Tab-separated table of C-alpha atoms and ligand atoms in Angstrom:
chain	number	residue	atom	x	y	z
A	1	UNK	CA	-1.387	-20.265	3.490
A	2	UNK	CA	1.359	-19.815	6.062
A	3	UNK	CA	-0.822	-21.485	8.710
A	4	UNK	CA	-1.640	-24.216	7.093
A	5	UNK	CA	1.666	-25.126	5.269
A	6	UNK	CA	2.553	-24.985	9.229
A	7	UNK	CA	-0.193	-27.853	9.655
A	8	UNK	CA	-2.722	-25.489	11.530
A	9	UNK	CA	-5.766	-25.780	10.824
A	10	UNK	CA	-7.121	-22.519	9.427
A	11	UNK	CA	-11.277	-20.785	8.884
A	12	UNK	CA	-10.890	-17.802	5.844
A	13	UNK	CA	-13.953	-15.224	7.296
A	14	UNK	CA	-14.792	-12.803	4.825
A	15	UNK	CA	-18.280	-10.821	4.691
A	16	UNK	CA	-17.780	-10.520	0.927
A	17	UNK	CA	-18.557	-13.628	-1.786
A	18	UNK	CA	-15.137	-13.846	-3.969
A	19	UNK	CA	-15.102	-12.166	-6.884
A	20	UNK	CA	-15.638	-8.758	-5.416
A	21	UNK	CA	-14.343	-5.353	-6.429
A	22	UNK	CA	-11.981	-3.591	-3.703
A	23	UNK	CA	-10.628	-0.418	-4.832
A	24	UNK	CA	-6.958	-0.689	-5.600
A	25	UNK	CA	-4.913	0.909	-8.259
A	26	UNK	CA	-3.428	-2.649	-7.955
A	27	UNK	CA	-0.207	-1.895	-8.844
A	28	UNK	CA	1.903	-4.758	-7.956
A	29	UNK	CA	6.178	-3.877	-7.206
A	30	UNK	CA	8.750	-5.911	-7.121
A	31	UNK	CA	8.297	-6.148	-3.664
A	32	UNK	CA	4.776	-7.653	-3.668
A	33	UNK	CA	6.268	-10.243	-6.167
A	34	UNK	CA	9.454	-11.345	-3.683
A	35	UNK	CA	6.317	-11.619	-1.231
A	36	UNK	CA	4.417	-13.779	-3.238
A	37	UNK	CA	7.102	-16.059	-4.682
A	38	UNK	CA	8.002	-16.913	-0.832
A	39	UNK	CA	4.334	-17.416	0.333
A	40	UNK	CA	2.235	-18.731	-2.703
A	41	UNK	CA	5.001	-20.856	-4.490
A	42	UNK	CA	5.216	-20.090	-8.196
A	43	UNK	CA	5.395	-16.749	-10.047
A	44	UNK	CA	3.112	-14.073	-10.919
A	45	UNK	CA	0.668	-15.170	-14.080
A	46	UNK	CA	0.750	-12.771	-16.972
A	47	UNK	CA	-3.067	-13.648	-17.127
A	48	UNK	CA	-3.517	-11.666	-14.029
A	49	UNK	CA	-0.750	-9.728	-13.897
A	50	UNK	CA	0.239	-7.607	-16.515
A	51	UNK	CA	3.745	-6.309	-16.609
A	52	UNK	CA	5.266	-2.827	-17.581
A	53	UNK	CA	8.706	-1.359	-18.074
A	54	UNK	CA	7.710	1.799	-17.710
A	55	UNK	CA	6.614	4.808	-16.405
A	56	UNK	CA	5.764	8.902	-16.451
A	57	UNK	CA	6.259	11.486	-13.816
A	58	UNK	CA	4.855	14.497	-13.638
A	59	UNK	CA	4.257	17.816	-11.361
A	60	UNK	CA	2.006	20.791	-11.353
A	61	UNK	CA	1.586	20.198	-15.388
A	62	UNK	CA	5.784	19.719	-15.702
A	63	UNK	CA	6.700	16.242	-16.592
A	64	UNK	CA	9.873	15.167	-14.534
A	65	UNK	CA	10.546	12.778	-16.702
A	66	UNK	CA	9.938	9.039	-18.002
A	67	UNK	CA	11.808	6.374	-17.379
A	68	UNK	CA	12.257	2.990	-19.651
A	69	UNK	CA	13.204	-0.476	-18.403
A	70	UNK	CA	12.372	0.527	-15.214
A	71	UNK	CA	12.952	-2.651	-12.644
A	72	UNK	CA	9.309	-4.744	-13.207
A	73	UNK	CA	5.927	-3.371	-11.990
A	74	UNK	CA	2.947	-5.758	-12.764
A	75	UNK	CA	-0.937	-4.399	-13.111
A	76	UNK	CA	-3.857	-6.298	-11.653
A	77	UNK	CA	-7.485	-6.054	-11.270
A	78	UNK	CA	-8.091	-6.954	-7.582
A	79	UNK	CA	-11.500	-8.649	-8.201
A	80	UNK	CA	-9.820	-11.437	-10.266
A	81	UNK	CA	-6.431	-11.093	-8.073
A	82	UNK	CA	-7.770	-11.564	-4.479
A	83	UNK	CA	-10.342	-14.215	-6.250
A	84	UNK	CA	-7.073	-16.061	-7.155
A	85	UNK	CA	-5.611	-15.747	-3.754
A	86	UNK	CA	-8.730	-16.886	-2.277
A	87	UNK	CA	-8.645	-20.291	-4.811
A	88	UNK	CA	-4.573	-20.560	-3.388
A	89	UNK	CA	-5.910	-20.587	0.372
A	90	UNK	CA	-8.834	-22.771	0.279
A	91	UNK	CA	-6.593	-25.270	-2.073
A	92	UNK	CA	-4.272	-25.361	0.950
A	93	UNK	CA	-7.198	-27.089	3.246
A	94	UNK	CA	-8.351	-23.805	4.947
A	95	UNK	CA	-12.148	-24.139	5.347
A	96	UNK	CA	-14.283	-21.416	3.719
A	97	UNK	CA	-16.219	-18.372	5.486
A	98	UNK	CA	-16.646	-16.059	2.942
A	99	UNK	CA	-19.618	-14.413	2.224
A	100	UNK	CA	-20.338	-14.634	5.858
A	101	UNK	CA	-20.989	-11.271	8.011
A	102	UNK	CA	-19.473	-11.088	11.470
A	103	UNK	CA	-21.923	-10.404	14.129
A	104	UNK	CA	-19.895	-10.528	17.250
A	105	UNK	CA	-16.645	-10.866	18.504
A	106	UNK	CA	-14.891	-11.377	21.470
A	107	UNK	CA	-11.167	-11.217	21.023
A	108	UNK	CA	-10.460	-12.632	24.695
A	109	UNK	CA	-11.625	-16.073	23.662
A	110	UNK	CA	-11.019	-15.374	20.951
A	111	UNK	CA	-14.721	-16.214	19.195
A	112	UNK	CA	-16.364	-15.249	16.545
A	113	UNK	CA	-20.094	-15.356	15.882
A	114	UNK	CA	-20.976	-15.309	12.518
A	115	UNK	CA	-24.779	-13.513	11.220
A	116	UNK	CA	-26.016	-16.948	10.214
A	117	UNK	CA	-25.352	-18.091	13.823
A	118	UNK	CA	-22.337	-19.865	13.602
A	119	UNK	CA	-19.711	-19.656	16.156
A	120	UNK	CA	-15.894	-20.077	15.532
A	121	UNK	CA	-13.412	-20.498	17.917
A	122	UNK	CA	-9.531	-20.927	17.792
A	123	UNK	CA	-6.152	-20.147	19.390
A	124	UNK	CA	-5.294	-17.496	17.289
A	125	UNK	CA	-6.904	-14.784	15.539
A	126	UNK	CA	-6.040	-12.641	12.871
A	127	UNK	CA	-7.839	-9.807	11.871
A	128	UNK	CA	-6.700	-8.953	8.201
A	129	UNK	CA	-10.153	-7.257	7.855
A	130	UNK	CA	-9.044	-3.694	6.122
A	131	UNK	CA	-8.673	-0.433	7.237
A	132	UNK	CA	-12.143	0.017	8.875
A	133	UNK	CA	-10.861	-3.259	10.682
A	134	UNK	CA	-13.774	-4.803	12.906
A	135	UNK	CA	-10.805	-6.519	15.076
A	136	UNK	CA	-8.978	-2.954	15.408
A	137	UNK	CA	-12.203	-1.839	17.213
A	138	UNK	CA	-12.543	-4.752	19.409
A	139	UNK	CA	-9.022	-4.095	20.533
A	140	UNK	CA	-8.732	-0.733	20.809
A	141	UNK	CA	-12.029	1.017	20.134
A	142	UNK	CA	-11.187	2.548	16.610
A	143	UNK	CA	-10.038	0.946	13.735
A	144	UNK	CA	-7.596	3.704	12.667
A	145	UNK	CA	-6.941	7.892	14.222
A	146	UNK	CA	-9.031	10.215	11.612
A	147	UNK	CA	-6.293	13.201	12.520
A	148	UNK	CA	-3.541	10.687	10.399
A	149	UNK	CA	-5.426	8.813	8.200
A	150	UNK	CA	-5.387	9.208	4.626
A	151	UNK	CA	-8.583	8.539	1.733
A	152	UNK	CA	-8.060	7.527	-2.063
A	153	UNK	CA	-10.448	8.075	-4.696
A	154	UNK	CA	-10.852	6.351	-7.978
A	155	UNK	CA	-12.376	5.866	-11.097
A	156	UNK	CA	-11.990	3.058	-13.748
A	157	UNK	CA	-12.315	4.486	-17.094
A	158	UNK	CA	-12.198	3.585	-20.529
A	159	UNK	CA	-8.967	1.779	-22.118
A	160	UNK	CA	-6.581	4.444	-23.962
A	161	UNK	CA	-4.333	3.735	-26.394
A	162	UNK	CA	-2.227	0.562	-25.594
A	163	UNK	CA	0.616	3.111	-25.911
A	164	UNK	CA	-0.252	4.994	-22.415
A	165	UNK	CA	2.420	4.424	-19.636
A	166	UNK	CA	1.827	4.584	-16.056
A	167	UNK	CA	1.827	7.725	-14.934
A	168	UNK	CA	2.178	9.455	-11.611
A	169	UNK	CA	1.682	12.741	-10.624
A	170	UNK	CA	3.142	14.389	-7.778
A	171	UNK	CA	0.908	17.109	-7.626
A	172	UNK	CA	-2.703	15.615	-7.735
A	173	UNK	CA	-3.434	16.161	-4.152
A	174	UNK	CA	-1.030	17.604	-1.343
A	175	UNK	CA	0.767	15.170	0.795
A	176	UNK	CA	-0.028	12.352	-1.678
A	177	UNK	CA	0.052	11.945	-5.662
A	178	UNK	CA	-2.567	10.855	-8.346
A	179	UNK	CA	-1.959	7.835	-10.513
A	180	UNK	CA	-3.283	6.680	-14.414
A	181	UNK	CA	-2.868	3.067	-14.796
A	182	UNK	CA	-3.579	1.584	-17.620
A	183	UNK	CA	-4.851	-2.111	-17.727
A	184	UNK	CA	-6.242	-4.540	-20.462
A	185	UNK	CA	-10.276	-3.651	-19.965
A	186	UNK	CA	-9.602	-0.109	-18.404
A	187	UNK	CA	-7.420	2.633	-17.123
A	188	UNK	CA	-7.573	3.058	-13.586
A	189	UNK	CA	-6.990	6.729	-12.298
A	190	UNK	CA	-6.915	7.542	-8.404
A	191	UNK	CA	-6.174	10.541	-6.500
A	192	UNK	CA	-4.927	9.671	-2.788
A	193	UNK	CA	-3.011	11.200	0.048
A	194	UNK	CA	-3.437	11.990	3.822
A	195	UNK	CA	-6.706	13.085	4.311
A	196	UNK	CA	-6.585	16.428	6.318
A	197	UNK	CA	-4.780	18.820	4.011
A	198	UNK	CA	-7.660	17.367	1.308
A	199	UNK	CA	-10.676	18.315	2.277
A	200	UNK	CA	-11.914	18.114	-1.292
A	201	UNK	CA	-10.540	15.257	-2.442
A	202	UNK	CA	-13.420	14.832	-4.740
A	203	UNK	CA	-12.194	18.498	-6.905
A	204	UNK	CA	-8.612	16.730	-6.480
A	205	UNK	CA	-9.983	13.930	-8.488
A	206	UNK	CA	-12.412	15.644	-11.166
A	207	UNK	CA	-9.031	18.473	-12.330
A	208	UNK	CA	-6.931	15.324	-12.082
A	209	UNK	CA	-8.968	13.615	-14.825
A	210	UNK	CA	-9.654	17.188	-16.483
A	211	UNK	CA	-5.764	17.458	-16.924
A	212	UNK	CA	-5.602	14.020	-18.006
A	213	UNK	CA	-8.361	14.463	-20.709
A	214	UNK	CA	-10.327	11.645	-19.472
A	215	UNK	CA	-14.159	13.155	-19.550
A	216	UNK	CA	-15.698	9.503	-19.724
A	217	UNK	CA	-18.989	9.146	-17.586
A	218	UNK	CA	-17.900	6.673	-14.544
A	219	UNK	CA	-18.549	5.854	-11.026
A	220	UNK	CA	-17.023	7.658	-8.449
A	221	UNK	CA	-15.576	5.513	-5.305
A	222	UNK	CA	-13.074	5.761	-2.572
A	223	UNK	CA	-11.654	4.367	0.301
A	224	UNK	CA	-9.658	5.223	3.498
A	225	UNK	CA	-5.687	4.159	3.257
A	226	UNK	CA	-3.679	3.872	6.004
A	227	UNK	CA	-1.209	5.975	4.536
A	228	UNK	CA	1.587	5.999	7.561
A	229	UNK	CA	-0.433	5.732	10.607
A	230	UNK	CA	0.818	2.009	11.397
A	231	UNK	CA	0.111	0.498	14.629
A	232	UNK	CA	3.042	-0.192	16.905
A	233	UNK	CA	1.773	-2.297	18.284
A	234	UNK	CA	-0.183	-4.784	16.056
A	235	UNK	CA	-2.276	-6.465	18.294
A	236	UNK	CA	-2.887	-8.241	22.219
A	237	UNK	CA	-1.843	-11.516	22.979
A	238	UNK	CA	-3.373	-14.436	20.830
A	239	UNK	CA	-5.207	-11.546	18.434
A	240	UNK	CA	-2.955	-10.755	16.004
A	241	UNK	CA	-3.577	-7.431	12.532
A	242	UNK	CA	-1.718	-7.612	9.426
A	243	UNK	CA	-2.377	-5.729	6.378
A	244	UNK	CA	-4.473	-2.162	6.656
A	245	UNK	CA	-5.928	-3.278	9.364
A	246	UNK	CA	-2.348	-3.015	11.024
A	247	UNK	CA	-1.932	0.203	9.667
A	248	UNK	CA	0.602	-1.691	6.935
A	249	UNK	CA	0.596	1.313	3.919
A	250	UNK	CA	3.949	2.630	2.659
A	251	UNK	CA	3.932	6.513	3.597
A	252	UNK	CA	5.608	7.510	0.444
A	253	UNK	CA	4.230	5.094	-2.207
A	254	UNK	CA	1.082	4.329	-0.834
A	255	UNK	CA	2.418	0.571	-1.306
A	256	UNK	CA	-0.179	-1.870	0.512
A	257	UNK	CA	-0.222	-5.130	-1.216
A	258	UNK	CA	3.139	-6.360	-0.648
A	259	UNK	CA	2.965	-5.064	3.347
A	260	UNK	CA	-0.144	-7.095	3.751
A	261	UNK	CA	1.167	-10.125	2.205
A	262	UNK	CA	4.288	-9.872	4.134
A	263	UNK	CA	2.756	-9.451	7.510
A	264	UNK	CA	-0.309	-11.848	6.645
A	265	UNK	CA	2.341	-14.454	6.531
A	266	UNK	CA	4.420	-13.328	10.007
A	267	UNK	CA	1.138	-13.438	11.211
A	268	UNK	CA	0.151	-16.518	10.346
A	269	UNK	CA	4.080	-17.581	11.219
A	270	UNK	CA	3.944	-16.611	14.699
A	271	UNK	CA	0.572	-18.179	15.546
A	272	UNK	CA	2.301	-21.545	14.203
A	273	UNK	CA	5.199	-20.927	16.392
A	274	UNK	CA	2.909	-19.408	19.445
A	275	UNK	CA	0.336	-22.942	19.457
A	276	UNK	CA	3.490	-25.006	18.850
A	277	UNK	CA	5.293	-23.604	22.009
A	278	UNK	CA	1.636	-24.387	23.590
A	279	UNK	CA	1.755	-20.194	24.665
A	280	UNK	CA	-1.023	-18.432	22.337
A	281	UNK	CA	-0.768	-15.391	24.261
A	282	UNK	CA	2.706	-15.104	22.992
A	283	UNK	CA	1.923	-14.713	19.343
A	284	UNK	CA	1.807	-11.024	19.982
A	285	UNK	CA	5.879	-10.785	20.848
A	286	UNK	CA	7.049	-13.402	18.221
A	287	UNK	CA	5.056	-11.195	15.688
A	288	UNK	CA	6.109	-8.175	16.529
A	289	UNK	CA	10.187	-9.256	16.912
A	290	UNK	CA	9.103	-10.489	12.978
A	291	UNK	CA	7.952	-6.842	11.872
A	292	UNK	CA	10.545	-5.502	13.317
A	293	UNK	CA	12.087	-4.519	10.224
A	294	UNK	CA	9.645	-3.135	8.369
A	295	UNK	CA	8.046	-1.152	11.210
A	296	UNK	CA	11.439	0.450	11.131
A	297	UNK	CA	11.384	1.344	7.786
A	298	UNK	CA	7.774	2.707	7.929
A	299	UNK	CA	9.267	4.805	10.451
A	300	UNK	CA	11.620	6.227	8.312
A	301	UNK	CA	9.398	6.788	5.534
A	302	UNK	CA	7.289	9.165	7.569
A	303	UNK	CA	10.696	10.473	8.651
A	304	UNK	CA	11.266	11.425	4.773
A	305	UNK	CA	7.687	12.192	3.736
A	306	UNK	CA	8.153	15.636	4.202
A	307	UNK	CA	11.015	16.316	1.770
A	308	UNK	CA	8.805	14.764	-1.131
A	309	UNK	CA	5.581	16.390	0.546
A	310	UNK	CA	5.775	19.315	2.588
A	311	UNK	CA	4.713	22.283	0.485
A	312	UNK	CA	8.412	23.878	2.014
A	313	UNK	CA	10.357	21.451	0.797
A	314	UNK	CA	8.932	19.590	-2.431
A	315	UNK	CA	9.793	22.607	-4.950
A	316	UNK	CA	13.706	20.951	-4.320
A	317	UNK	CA	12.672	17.490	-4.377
A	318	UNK	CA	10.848	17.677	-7.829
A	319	UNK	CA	13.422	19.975	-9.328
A	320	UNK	CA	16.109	17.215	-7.829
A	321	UNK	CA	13.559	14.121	-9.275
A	322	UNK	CA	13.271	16.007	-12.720
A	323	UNK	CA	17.274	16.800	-13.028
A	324	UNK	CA	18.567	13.318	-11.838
A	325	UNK	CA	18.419	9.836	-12.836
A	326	UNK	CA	19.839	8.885	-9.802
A	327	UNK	CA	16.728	9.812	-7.393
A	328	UNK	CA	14.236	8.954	-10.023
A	329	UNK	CA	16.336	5.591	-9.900
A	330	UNK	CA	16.728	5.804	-6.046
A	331	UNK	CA	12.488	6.115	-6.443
A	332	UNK	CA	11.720	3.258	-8.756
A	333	UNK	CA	14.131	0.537	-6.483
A	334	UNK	CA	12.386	1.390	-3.774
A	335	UNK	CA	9.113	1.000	-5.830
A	336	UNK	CA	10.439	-2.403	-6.966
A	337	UNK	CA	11.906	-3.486	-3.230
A	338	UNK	CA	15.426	-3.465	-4.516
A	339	UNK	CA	16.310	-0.856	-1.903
A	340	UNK	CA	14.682	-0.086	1.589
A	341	UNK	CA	14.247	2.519	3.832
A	342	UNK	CA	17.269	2.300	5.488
A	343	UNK	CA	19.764	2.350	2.602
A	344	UNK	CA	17.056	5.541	0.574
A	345	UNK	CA	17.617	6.984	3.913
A	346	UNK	CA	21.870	6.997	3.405
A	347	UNK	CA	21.600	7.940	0.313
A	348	UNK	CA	19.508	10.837	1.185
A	349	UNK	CA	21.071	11.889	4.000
A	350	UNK	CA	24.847	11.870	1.624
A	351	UNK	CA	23.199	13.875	-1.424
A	352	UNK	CA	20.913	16.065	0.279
A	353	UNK	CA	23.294	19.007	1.704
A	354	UNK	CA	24.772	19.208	-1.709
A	355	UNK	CA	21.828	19.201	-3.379
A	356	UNK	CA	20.043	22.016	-1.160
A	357	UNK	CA	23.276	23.817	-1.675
A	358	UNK	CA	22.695	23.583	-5.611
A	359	UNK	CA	19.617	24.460	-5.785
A	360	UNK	CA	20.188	28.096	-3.090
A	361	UNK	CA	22.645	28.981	-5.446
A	362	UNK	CA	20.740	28.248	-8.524
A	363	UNK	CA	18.185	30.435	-6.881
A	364	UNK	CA	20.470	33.244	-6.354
A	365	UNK	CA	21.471	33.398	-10.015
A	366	UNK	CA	18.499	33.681	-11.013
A	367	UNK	CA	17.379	36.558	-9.283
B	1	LIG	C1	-7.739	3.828	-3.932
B	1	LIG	C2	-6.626	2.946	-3.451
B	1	LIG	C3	-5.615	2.564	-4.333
B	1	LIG	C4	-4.592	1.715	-3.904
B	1	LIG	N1	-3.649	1.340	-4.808
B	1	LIG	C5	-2.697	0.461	-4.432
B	1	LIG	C6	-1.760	-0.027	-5.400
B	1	LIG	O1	-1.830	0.291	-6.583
B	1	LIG	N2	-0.798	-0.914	-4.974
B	1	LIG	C7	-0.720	-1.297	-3.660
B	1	LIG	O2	0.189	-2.074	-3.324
B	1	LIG	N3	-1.607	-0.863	-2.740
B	1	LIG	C8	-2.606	-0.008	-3.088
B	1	LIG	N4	-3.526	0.386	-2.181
B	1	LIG	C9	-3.477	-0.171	-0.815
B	1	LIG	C10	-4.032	-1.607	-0.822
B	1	LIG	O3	-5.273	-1.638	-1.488
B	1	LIG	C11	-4.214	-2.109	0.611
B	1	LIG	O4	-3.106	-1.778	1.381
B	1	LIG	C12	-4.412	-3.624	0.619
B	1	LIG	O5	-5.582	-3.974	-0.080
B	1	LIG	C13	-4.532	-4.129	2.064
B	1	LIG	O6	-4.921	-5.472	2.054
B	1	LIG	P1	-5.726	-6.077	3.300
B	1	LIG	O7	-5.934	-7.519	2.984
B	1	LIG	O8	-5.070	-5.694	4.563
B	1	LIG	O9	-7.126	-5.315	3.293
B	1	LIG	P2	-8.311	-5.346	2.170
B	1	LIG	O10	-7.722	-5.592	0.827
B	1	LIG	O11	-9.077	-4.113	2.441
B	1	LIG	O12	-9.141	-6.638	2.571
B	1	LIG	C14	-9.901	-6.676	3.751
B	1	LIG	C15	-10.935	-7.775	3.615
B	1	LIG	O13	-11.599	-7.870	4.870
B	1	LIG	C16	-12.971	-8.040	4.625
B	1	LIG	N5	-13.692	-7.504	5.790
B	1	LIG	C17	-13.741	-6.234	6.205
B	1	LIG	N6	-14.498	-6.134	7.311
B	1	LIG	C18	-14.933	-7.381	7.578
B	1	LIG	C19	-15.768	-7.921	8.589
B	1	LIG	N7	-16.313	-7.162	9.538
B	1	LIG	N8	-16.009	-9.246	8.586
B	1	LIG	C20	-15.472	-10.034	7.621
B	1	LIG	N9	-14.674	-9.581	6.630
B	1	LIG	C21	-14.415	-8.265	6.619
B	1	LIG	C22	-13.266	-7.259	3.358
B	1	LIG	O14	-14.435	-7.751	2.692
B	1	LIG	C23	-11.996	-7.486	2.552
B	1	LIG	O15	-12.104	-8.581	1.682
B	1	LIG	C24	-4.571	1.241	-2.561
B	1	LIG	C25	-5.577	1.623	-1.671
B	1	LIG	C26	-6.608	2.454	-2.109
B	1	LIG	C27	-7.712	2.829	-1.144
């Protein structure tokens, strides 16, 4: 959309035909919704996205608490969402690839052959192909490192009762969380996290749904998730990633959506500016001066990760999440994009000694 509103002209390659499933929870924050205002014009439907005020947290069987009137979070299926987002681009004059397997590549040109023998060429290209990205390999032999990355599993089972909240659980799997989302046809419930300390992310899932009394026959499926392995650098010269295939996942939330809209459309920015400045090759720099910001807020997060994750430390964080409404609240603004890394960080790094000091003497009293 970006390219074209910048009069580019613009080929969508996809090797899926639109409606397909992609496993998402498909929660959709604030965040995403800021993202979408600015690049698809108009607001989020209620057909497609359903909103909720709020939501359940829980830990090793405990719940934390539940917040009402949290800030907005919106629920979508992605098979009708990225349909929709597909219908926005081609409207917009981009011409249409999908359903079209790529059978070569060569990101010096850059060209791309597709399997039905066509061959594409352009100024710019930007590979916005997933986490498994083709693109990533052509660039720099792997698509993502196996030591960092992280793996989701979901199922999509019956409806409950139109009653259930969203739900997360801390707990679900180690260095990640497990999520119930309930939507109109279904309730989606995942298990996800970094991959290594879950070798049996599969047992992760079937307890998870055990302790959530969901026993309904349904298909198993899951997916890698660049859960804080982002690339720093996002590409070589005219051969731009955005999205997973950049490495783009929030490493506390496990936020993708909004991160691949947001540097889908610096992407597409920065090849505008790039042709228009008749240097290609510089797309690269102009995107990565654009991501700037958020790459330094992914940073953080990983800095973080470890007081909400590390098996040391997250005893005091959930005790601190269940006791105040200040971190739950310092949680769900980040959630809804109404705080970033930088200020969480602050506020972190202010309440933190005191908090730790709380909780050693709490400790002590108790023994
Ligand atoms: C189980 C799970 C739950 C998640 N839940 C959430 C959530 O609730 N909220 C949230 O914000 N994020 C969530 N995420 C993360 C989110 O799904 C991703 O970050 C987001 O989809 C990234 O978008 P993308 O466009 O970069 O990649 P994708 O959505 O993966 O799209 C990549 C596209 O590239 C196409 N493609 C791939 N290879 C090729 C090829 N060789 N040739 C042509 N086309 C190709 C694919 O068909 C696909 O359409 C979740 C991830 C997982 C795995």
């Amino acid at each position: 959309m970006t390219a074209r509103r910048a009069g580019l002209s613009a080929a969508l390659i996809d090797k899926a035909a639109f409606p397909r499933d992609k496993l998402c929870g498909g929660l959709v924050t604030g965040r995403a919704r800021t993202q979408y205002r600015q690049i698809f014009g108009g607001d989020l439907s209620p057909d497609l996205f359903q909103p909720h005020d709020r939501i359940a947290f829980h830990a090793g069987g405990t719940r934390l608490g539940a917040v009402q009137n949290t800030p907005r979070l919106y629920l979508t299926m992605r098979r009708d969402m990225d349909a929709h987002l597909l219908d926005l681009a081609l409207g917009s004059g981009a011409s249409n690839f999908t359903g079209q397997r790529i059978a070569h590549l060569d990101v010096d040109s850059p060209r791309v052959t597709l399997a039905n023998g066509a061959v594409l060429t352009g100024q710019i290209l930007i590979g916005a192909d997933g986490v498994t990205s083709i693109v990533a390999r052509a660039l720099f032999g792997r698509a993502f490192d196996p030591e960092r990355i992280g793996f989701a599993l979901e199922v999509e089972a019956p409806s409950g009762p139109a009653t259930e909240t969203i739900r997360i659980d801390f707990d679900a799997a180690k260095w990640g969380y497990g999520w119930r989302f309930p939507k109109l046809r279904s309730t989606t419930i995942g298990v996800g996290g970094l991959q290594a300390p879950n070798p049996d992310m599969k047992g992760r899932l079937a307890q998870y749904r055990t302790d959530l009394g969901d026993g309904a026959e349904c298909a198993v499926k899951g997916h890698f998730l660049p859960f804080g392995d982002f690339k720093r650098v996002p590409g070589r010269g005219a051969v731009l990633l955005a999205g997973d295939a950049a490495g783009l996942v929030d490493p506390i939330t496990g936020e993708g959506i909004a991160l691949a809209w947001q540097s889908g459309a610096a992407a597409g920015d920065a090849a505008a500016r790039a042709i228009a400045a008749g240097k290609p090759q510089g797309a690269l720099r102009l995107y990565r001066r654009a991501l700037g910001p958020l790459h330094r807020g992914l940073r953080m997060a990983v800095w973080l990760r470890p007081l909400i994750f590390a098996p040391r430390l997250n005893p005091l964080f959930r005790r601190a999440f269940g006791r105040s409404s200040v971190v739950k609240g310092a949680y769900l603004r980040l959630l809804a994009g109404e705080v970033e890394y930088p200020g969480l960080c602050l506020l972190v790094l202010r309440r933190l000694p005191r908090a730790a000091l709380r909780d050693l003497r709490r400790r002590h009293a108790e023994r």
